[in-house]
mmCIF file with all atom_site columns, C-alpha atoms in Angstrom:
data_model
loop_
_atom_site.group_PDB
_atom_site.id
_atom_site.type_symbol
_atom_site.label_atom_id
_atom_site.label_alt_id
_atom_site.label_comp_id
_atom_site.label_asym_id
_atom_site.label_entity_id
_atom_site.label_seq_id
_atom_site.pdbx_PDB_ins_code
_atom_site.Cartn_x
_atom_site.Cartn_y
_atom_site.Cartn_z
_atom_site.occupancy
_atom_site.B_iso_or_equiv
_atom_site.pdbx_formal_charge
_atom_site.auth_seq_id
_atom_site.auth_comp_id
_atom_site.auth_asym_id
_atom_site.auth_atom_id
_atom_site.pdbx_PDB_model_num
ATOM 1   C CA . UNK A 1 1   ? 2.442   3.323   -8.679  1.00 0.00 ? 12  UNK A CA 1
ATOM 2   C CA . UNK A 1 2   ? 1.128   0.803   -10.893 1.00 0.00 ? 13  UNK A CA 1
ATOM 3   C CA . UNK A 1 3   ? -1.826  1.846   -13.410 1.00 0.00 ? 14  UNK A CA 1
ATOM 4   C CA . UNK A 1 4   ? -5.254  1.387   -12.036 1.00 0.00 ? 15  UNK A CA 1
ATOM 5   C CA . UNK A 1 5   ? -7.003  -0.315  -15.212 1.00 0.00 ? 16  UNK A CA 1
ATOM 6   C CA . UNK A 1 6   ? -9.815  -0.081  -16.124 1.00 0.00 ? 17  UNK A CA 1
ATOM 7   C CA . UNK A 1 7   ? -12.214 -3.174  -15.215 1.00 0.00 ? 18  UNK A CA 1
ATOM 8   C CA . UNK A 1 8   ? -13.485 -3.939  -18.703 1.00 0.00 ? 19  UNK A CA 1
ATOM 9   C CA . UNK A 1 9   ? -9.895  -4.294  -19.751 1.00 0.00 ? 20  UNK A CA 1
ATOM 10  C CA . UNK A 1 10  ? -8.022  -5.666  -16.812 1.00 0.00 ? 21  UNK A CA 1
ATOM 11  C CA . UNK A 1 11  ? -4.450  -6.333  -17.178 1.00 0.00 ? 22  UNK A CA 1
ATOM 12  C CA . UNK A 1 12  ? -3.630  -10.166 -17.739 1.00 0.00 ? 23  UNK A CA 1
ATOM 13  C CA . UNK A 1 13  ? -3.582  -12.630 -14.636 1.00 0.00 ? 24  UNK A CA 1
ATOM 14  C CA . UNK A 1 14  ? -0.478  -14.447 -13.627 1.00 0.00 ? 25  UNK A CA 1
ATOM 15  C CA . UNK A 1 15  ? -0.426  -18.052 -14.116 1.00 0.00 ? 26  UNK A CA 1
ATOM 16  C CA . UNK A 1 16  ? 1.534   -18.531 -11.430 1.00 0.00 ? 27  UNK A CA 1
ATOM 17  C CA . UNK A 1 17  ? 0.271   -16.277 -8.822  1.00 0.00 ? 28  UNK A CA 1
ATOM 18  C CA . UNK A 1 18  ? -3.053  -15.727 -6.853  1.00 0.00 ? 29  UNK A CA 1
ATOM 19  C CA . UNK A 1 19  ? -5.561  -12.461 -7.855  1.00 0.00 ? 30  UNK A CA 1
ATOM 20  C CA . UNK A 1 20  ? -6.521  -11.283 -4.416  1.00 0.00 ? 31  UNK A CA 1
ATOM 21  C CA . UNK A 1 21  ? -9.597  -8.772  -4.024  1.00 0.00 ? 32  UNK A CA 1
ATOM 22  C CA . UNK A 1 22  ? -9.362  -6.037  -1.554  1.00 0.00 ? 33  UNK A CA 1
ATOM 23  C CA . UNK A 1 23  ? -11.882 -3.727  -0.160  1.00 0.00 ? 34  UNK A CA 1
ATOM 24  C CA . UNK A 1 24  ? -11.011 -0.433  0.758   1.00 0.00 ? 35  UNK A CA 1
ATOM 25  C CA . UNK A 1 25  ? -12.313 1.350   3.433   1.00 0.00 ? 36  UNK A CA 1
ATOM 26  C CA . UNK A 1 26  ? -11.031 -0.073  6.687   1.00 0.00 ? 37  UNK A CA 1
ATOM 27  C CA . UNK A 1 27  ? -9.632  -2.674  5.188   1.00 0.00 ? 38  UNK A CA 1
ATOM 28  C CA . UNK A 1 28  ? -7.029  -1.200  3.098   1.00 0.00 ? 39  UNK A CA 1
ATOM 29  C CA . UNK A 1 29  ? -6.995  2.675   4.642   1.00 0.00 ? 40  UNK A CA 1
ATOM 30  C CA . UNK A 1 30  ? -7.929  4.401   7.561   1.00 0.00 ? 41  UNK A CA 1
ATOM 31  C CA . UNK A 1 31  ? -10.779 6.870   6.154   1.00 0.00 ? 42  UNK A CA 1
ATOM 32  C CA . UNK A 1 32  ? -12.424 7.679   8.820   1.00 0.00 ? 43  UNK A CA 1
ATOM 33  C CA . UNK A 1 33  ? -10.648 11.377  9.398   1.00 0.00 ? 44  UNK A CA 1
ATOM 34  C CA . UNK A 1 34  ? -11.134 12.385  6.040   1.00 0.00 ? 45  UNK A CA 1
ATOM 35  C CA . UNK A 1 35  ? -14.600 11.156  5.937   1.00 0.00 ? 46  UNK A CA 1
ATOM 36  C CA . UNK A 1 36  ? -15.809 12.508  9.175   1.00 0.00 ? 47  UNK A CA 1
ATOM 37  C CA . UNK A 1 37  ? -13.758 15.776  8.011   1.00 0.00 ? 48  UNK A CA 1
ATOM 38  C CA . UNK A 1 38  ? -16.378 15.751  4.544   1.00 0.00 ? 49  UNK A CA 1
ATOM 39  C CA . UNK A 1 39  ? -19.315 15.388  6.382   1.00 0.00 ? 50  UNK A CA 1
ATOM 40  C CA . UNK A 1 40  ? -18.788 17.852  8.878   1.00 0.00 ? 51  UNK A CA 1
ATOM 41  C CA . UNK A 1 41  ? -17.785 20.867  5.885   1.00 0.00 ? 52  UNK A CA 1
ATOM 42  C CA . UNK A 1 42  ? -21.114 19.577  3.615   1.00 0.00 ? 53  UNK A CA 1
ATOM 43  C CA . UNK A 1 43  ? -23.087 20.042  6.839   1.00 0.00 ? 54  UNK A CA 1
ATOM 44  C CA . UNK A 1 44  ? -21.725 23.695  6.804   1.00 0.00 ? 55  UNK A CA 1
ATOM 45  C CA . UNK A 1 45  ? -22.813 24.055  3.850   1.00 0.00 ? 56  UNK A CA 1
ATOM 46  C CA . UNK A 1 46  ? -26.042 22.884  3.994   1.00 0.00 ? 57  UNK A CA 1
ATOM 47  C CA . UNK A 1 47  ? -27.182 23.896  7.300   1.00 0.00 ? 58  UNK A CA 1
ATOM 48  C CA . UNK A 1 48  ? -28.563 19.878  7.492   1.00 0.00 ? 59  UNK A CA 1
ATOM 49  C CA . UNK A 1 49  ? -28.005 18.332  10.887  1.00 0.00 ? 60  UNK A CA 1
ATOM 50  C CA . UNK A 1 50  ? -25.122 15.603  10.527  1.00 0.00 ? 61  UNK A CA 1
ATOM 51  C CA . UNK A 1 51  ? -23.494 13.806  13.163  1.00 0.00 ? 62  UNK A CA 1
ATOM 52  C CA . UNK A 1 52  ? -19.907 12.947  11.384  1.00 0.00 ? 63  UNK A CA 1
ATOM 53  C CA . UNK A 1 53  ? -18.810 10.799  14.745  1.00 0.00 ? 64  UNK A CA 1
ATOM 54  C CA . UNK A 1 54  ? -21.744 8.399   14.340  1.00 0.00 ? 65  UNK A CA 1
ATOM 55  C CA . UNK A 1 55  ? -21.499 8.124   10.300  1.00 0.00 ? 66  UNK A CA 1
ATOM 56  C CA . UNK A 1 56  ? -17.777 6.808   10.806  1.00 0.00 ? 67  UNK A CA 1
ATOM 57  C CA . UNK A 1 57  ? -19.059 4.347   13.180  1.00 0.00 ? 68  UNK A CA 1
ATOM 58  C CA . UNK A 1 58  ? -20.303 2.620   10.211  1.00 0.00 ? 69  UNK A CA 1
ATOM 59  C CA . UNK A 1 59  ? -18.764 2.622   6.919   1.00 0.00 ? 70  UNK A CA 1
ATOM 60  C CA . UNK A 1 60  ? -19.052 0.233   4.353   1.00 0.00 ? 71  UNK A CA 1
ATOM 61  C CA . UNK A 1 61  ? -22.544 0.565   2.772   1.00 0.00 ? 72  UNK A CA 1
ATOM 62  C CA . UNK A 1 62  ? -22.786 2.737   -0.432  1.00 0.00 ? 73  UNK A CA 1
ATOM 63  C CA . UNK A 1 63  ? -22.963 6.355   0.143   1.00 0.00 ? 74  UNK A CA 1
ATOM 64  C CA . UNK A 1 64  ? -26.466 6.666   -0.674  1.00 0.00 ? 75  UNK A CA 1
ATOM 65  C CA . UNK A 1 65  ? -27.555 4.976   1.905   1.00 0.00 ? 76  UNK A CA 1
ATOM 66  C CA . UNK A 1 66  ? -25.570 7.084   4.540   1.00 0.00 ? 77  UNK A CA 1
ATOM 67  C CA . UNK A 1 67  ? -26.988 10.114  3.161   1.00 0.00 ? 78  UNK A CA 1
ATOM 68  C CA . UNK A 1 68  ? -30.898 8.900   3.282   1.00 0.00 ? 79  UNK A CA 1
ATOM 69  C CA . UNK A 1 69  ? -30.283 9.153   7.189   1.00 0.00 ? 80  UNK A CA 1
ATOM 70  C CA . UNK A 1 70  ? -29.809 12.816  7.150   1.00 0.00 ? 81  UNK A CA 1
ATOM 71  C CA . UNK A 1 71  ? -31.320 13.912  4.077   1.00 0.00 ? 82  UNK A CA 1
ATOM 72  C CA . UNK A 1 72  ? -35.095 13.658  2.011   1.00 0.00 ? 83  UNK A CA 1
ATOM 73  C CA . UNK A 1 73  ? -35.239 11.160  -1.032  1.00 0.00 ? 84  UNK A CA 1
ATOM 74  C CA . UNK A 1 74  ? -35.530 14.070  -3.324  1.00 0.00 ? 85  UNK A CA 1
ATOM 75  C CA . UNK A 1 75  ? -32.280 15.875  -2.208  1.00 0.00 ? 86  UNK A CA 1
ATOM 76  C CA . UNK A 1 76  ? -29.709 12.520  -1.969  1.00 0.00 ? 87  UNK A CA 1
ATOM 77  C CA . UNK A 1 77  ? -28.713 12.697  -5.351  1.00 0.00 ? 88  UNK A CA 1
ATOM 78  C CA . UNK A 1 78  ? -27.699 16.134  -5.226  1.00 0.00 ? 89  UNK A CA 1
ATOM 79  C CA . UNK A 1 79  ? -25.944 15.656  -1.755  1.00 0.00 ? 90  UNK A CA 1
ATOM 80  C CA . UNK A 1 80  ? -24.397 12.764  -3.226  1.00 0.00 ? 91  UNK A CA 1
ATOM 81  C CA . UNK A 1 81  ? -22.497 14.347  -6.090  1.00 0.00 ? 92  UNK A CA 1
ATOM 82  C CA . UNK A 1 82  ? -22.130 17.712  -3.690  1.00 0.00 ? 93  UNK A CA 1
ATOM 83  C CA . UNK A 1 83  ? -19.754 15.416  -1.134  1.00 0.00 ? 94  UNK A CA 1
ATOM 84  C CA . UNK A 1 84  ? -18.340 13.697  -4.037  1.00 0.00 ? 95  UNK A CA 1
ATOM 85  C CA . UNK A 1 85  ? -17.475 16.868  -5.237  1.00 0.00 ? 96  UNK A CA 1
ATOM 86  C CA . UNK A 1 86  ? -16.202 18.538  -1.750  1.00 0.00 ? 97  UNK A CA 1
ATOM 87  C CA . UNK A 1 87  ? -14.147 14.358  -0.859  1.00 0.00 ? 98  UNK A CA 1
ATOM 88  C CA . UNK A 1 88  ? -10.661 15.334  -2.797  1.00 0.00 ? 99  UNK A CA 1
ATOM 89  C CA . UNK A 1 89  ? -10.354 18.608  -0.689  1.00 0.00 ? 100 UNK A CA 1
ATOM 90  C CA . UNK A 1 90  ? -11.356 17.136  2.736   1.00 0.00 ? 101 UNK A CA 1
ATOM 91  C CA . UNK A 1 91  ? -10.507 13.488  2.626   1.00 0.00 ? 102 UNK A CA 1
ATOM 92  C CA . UNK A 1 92  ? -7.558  12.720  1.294   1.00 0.00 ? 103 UNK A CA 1
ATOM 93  C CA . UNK A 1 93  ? -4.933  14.563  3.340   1.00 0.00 ? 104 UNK A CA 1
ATOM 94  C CA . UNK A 1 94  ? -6.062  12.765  6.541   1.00 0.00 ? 105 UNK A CA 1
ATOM 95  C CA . UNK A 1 95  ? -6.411  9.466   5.375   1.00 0.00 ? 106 UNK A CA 1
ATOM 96  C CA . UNK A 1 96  ? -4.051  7.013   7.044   1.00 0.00 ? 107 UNK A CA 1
ATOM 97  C CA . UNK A 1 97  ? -2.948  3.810   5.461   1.00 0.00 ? 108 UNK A CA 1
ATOM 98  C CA . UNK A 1 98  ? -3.597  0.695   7.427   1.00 0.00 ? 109 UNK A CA 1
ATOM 99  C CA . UNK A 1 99  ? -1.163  -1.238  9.311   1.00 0.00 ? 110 UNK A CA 1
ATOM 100 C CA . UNK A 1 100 ? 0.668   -3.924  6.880   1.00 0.00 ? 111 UNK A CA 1
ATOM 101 C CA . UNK A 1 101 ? -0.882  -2.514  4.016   1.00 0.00 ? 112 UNK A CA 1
ATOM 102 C CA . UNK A 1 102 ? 2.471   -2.019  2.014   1.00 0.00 ? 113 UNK A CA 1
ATOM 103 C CA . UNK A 1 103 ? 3.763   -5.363  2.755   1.00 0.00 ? 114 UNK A CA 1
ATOM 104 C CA . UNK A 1 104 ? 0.220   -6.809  2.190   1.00 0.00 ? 115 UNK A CA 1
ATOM 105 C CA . UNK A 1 105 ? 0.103   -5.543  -1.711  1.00 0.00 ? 116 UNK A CA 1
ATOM 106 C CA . UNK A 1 106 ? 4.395   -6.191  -1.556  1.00 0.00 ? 117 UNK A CA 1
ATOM 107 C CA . UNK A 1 107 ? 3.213   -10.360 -0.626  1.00 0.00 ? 118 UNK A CA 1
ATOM 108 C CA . UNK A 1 108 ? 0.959   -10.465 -3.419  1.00 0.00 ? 119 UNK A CA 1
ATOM 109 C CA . UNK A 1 109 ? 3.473   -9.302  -5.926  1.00 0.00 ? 120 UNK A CA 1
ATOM 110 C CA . UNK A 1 110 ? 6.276   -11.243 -4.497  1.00 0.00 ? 121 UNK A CA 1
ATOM 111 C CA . UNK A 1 111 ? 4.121   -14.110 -4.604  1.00 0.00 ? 122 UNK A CA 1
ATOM 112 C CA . UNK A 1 112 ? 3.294   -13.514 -8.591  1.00 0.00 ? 123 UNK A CA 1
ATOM 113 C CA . UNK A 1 113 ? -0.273  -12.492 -8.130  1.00 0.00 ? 124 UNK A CA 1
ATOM 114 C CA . UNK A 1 114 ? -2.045  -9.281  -8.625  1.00 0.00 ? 125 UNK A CA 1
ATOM 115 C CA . UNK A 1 115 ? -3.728  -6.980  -6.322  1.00 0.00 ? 126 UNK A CA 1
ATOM 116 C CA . UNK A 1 116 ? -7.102  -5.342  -7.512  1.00 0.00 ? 127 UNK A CA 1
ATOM 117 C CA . UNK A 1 117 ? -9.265  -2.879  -4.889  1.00 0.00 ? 128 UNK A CA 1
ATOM 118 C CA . UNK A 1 118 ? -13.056 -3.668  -5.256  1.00 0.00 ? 129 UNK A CA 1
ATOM 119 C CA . UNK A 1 119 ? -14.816 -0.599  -2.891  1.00 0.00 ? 130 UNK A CA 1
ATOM 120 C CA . UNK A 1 120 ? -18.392 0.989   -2.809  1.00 0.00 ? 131 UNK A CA 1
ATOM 121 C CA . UNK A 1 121 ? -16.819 3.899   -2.508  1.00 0.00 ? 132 UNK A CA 1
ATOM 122 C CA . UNK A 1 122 ? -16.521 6.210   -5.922  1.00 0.00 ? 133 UNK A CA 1
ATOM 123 C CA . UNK A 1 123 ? -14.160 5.398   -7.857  1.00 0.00 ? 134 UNK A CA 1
ATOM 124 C CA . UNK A 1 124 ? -12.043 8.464   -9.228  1.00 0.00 ? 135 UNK A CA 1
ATOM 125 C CA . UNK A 1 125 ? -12.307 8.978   -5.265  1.00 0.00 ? 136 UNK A CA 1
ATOM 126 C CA . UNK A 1 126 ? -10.878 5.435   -4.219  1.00 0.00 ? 137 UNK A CA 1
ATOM 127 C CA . UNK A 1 127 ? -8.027  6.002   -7.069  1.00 0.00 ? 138 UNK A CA 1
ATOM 128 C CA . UNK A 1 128 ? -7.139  9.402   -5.440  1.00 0.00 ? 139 UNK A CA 1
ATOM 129 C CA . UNK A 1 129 ? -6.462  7.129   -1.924  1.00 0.00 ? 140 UNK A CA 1
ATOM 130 C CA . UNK A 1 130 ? -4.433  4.638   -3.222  1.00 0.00 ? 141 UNK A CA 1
ATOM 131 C CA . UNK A 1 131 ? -2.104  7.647   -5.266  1.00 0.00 ? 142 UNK A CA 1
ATOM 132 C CA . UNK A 1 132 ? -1.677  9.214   -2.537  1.00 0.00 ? 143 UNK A CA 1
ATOM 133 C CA . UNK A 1 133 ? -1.041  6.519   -0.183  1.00 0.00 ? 144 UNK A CA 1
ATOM 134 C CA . UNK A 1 134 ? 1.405   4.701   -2.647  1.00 0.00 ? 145 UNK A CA 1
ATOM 135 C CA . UNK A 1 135 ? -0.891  1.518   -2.750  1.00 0.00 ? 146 UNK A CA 1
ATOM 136 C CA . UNK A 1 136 ? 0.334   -0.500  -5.404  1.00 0.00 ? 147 UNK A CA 1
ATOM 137 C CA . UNK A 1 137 ? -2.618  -1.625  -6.960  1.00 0.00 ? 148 UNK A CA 1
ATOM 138 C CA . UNK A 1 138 ? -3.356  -3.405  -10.235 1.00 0.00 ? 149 UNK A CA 1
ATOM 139 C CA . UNK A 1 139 ? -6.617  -2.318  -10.526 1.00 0.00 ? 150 UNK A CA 1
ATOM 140 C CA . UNK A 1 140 ? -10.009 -0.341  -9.007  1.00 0.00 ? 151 UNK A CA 1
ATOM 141 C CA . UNK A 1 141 ? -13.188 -0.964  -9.182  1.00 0.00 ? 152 UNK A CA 1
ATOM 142 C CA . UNK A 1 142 ? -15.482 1.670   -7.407  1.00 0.00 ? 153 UNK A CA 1
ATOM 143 C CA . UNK A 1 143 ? -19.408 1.957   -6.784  1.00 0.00 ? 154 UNK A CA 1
ATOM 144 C CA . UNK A 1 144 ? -19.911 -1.888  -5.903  1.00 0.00 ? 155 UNK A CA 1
ATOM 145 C CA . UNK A 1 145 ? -20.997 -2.814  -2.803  1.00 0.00 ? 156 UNK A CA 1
ATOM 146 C CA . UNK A 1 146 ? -21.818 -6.661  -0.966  1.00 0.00 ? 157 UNK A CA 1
ATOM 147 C CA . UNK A 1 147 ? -22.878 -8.920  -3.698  1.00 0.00 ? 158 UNK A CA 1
ATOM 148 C CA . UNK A 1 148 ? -22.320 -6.770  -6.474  1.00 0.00 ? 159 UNK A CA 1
ATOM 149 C CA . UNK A 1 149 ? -18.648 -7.338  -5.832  1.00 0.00 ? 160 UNK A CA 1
ATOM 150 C CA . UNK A 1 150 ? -19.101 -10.566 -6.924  1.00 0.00 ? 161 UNK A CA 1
ATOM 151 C CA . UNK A 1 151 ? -19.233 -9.921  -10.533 1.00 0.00 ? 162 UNK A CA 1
ATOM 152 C CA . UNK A 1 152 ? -16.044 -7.938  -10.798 1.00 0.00 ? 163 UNK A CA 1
ATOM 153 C CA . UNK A 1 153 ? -14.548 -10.268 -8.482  1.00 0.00 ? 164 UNK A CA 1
ATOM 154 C CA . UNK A 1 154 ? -15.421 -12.754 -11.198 1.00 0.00 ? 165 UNK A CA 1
ATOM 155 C CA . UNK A 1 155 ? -14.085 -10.838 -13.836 1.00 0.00 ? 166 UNK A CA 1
ATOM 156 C CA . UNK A 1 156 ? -10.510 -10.593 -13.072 1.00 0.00 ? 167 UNK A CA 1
ATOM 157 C CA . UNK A 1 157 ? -10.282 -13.825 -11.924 1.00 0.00 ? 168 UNK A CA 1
ATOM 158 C CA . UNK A 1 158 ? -9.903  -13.416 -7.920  1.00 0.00 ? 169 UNK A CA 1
ATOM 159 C CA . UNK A 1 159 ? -9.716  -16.511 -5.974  1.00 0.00 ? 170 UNK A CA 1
ATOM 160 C CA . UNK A 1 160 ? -9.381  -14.078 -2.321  1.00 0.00 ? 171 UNK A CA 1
ATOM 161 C CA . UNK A 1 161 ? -11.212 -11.098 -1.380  1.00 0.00 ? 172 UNK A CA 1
ATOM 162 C CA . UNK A 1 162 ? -10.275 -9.566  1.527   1.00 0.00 ? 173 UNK A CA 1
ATOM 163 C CA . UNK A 1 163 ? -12.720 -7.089  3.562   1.00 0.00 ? 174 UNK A CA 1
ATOM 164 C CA . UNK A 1 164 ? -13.746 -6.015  7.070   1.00 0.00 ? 175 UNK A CA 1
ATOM 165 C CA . UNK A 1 165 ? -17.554 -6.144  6.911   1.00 0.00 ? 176 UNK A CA 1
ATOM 166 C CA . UNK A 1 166 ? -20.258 -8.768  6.298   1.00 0.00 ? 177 UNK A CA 1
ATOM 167 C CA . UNK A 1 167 ? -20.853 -6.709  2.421   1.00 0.00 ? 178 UNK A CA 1
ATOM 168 C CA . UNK A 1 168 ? -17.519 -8.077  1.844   1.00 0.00 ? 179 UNK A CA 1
ATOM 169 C CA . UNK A 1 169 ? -17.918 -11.755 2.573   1.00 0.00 ? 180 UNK A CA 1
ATOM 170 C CA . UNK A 1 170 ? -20.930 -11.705 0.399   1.00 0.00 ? 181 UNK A CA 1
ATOM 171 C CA . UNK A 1 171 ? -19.093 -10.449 -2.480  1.00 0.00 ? 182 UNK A CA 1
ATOM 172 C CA . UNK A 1 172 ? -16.643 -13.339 -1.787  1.00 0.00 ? 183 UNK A CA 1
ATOM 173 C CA . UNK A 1 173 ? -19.355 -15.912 -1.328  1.00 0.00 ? 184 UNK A CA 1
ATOM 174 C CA . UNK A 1 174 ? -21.330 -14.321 -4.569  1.00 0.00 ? 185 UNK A CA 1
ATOM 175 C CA . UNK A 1 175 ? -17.885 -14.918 -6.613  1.00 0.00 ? 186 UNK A CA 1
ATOM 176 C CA . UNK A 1 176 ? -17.053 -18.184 -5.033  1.00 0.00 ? 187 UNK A CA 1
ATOM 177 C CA . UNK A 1 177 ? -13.555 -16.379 -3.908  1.00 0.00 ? 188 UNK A CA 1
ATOM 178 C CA . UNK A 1 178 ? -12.383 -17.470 -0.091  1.00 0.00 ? 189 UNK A CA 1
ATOM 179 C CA . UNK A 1 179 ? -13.167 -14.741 1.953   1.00 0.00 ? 190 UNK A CA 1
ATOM 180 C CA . UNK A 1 180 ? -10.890 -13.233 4.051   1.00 0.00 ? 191 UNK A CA 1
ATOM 181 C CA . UNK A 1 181 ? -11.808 -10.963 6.344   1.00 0.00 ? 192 UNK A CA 1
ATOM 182 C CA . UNK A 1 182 ? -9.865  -8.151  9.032   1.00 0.00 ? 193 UNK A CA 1
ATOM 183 C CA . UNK A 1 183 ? -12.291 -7.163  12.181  1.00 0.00 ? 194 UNK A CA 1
ATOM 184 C CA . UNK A 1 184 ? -10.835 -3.582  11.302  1.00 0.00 ? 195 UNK A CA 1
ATOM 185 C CA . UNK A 1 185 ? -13.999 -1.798  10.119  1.00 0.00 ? 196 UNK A CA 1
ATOM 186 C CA . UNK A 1 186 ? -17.499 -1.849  12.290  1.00 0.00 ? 197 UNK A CA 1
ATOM 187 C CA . UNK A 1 187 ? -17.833 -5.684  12.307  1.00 0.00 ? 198 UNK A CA 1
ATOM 188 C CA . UNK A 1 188 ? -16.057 -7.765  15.024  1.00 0.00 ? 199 UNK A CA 1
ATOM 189 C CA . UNK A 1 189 ? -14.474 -11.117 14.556  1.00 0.00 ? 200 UNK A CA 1
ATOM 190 C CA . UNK A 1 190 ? -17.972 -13.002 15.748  1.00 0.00 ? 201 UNK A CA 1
ATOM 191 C CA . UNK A 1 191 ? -19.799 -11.116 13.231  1.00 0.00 ? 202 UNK A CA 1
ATOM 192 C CA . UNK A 1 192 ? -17.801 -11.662 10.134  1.00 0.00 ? 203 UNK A CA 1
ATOM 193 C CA . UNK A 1 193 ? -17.017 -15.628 11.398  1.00 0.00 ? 204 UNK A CA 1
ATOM 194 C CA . UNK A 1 194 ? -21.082 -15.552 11.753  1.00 0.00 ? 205 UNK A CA 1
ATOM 195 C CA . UNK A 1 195 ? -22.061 -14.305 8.055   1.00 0.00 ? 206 UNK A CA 1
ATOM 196 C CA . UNK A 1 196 ? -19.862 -16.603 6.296   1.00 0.00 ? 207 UNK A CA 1
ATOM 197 C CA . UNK A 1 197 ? -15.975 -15.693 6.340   1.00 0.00 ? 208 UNK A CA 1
ATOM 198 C CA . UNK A 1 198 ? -13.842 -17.928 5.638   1.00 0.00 ? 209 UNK A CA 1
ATOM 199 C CA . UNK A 1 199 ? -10.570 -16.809 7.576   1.00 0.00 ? 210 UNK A CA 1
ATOM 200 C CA . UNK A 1 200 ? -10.637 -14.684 10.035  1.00 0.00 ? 211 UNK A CA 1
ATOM 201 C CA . UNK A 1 201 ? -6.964  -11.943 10.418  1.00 0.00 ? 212 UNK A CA 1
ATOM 202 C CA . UNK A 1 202 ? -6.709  -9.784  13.192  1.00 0.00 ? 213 UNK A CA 1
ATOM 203 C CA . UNK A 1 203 ? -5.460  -6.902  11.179  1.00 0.00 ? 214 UNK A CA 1
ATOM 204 C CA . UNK A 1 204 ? -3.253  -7.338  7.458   1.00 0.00 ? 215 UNK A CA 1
ATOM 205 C CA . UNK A 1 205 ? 0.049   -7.141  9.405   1.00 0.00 ? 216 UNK A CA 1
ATOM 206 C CA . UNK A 1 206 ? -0.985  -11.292 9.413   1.00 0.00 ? 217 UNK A CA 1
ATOM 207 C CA . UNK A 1 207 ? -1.810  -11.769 5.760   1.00 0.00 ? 218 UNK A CA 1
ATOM 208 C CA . UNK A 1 208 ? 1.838   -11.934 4.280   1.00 0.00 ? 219 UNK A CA 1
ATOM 209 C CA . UNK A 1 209 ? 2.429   -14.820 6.256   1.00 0.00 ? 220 UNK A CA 1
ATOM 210 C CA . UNK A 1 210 ? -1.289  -16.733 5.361   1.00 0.00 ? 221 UNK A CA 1
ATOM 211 C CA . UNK A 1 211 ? -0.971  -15.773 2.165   1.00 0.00 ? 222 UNK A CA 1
ATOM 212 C CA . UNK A 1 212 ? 2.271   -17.504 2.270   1.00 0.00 ? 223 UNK A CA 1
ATOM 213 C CA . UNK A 1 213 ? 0.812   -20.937 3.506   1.00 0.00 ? 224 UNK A CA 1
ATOM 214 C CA . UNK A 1 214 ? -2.239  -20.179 1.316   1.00 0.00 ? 225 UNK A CA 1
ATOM 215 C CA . UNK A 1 215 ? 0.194   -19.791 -1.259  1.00 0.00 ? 226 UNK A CA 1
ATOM 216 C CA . UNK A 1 216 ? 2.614   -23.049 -0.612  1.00 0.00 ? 227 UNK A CA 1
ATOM 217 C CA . UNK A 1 217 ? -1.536  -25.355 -0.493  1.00 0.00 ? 228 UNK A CA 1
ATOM 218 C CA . UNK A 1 218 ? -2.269  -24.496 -3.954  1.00 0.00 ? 229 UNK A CA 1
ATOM 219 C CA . UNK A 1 219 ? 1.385   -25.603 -5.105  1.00 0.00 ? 230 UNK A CA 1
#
C-alpha cells in the first residue's frame, strides 16, 4: 500500500494527472457492520440505551454529533475517545470495501493523478480501513467534516472530490473542486443533485469510465 502522508507534507502532485478527493464512509467502504458492531459493544459497556440500526442509517456527520443523541454534553468527550478506543477491535474486520473501489483508486493512478481520502471519521481509524482493505491511497486526512474539507481539499491541490452526502458537496463547493457524488450513503440522487453536486454516479463501478472522459476534457 502506498504511504498515507501526512497532510502538512503531502507528497508532490502530478503535472499530468488529476488529484481526486475521496470521502470515506459509504463512499469508499462499507462501514456500516463494523460501526453498528462498535456501538452495540460501547452500549454494553455503558449500560446507555443505543440503537446501532438507526445510527447506521445516517453516517457522515462527525462522531460527536452521533454521540450527543444518546449521551449528556458532559459525558461525549469521554464516550468519544471510549469508541475510538473500542473501533480497531470491532470495526475493522467487518468492513466491506465498496463496489469499484479498487479500480476507482487503479483509474486515478493509471490516469497520472493521485488519490487522497478526506473523512470525518478519525484518522489513525480511517488509515486502519484503507490497510486493511488494500486501498491505495496517497494520502488521509481524518476529523474534517462538510466545509472543513475544503481547506485540505485546497491543500493538495484536488480539482474532484468525490462523496455520498450533502457534507461532501460542500467541501467540494468550499474548495472550488467539481463535486462528484455516489447516492451510496443516506442521501439519494435528488438530494445530492439538490445541494449542489455537480455529477451525479450511481455507485464508483461508473467513475473509471467519467474519469476517463473527465480526463480526455482537460487534455
Amino acid at each position: 500500500m502506498a504511504a498515507l502522508t501526512d497532510p502538512q507534507n503531502p507528497a508532490p502532485t502530478s503535472a499530468s494527472g488529476p488529484v481526486v478527493g475521496f470521502d470515506l464512509d459509504m463512499t469508499l467502504i462499507d462501514s456500516r457492520p463494523g460501526i453498528r458492531a462498535t456501538w452495540v459493544a460501547l452500549a454494553e459497556r455503558t449500560g446507555a440505551y443505543i440503537d446501532a440500526d438507526l445510527v447506521v442509517t445516517r453516517l457522515g456527520p462527525p462522531l460527536t454529533e452521533e454521540m450527543a443523541n444518546w449521551f449528556p454534553a458532559e459525558r461525549i468527550p469521554a464516550m468519544t475517545a471510549l469508541y475510538r478506543e473500542m473501533y480497531p477491535t470491532y470495526a475493522i474486520e467487518p468492513t466491506l470495501p465498496m463496489p469499484g473501489v479498487h479500480e476507482t483508486i487503479a483509474a486515478v493512478h493509471a490516469a497520472g493523478g493521485r488519490a487522497i481520502v478526506v473523512t470525518a471519521k478519525y484518522e489513525p481509524n480511517a488509515k486502519l480501513h484503507l490497510s486493511h482493505l488494500g486501498i491505495d491511497a496517497d494520502a488521509v486526512v481524518g476529523d474534517l467534516w462538510a466545509e472543513g474539507k475544503g481547506e485540505a481539499l485546497r491543500e493538495h491541490g484536488a480539482s474532484v472530490y468525490v462523496g455520498d452526502h450533502i457534507g461532501d458537496v460542500r467541501g467540494a463547493r468550499t474548495a472550488g473542486a467539481l463535486s462528484v457524488a455516489v447516492p451510496t450513503g443516506p442521501c439519494d440522487a435528488d438530494t445530492l443533485r439538490t445541494a449542489g453536486a455537480d455529477v451525479i454516479l450511481p455507485d464508483l463501478t461508473a467513475f473509471p469510465a467519467w474519469l476517463e472522459g473527465y480526463v480526455a476534457e482537460r487534455a
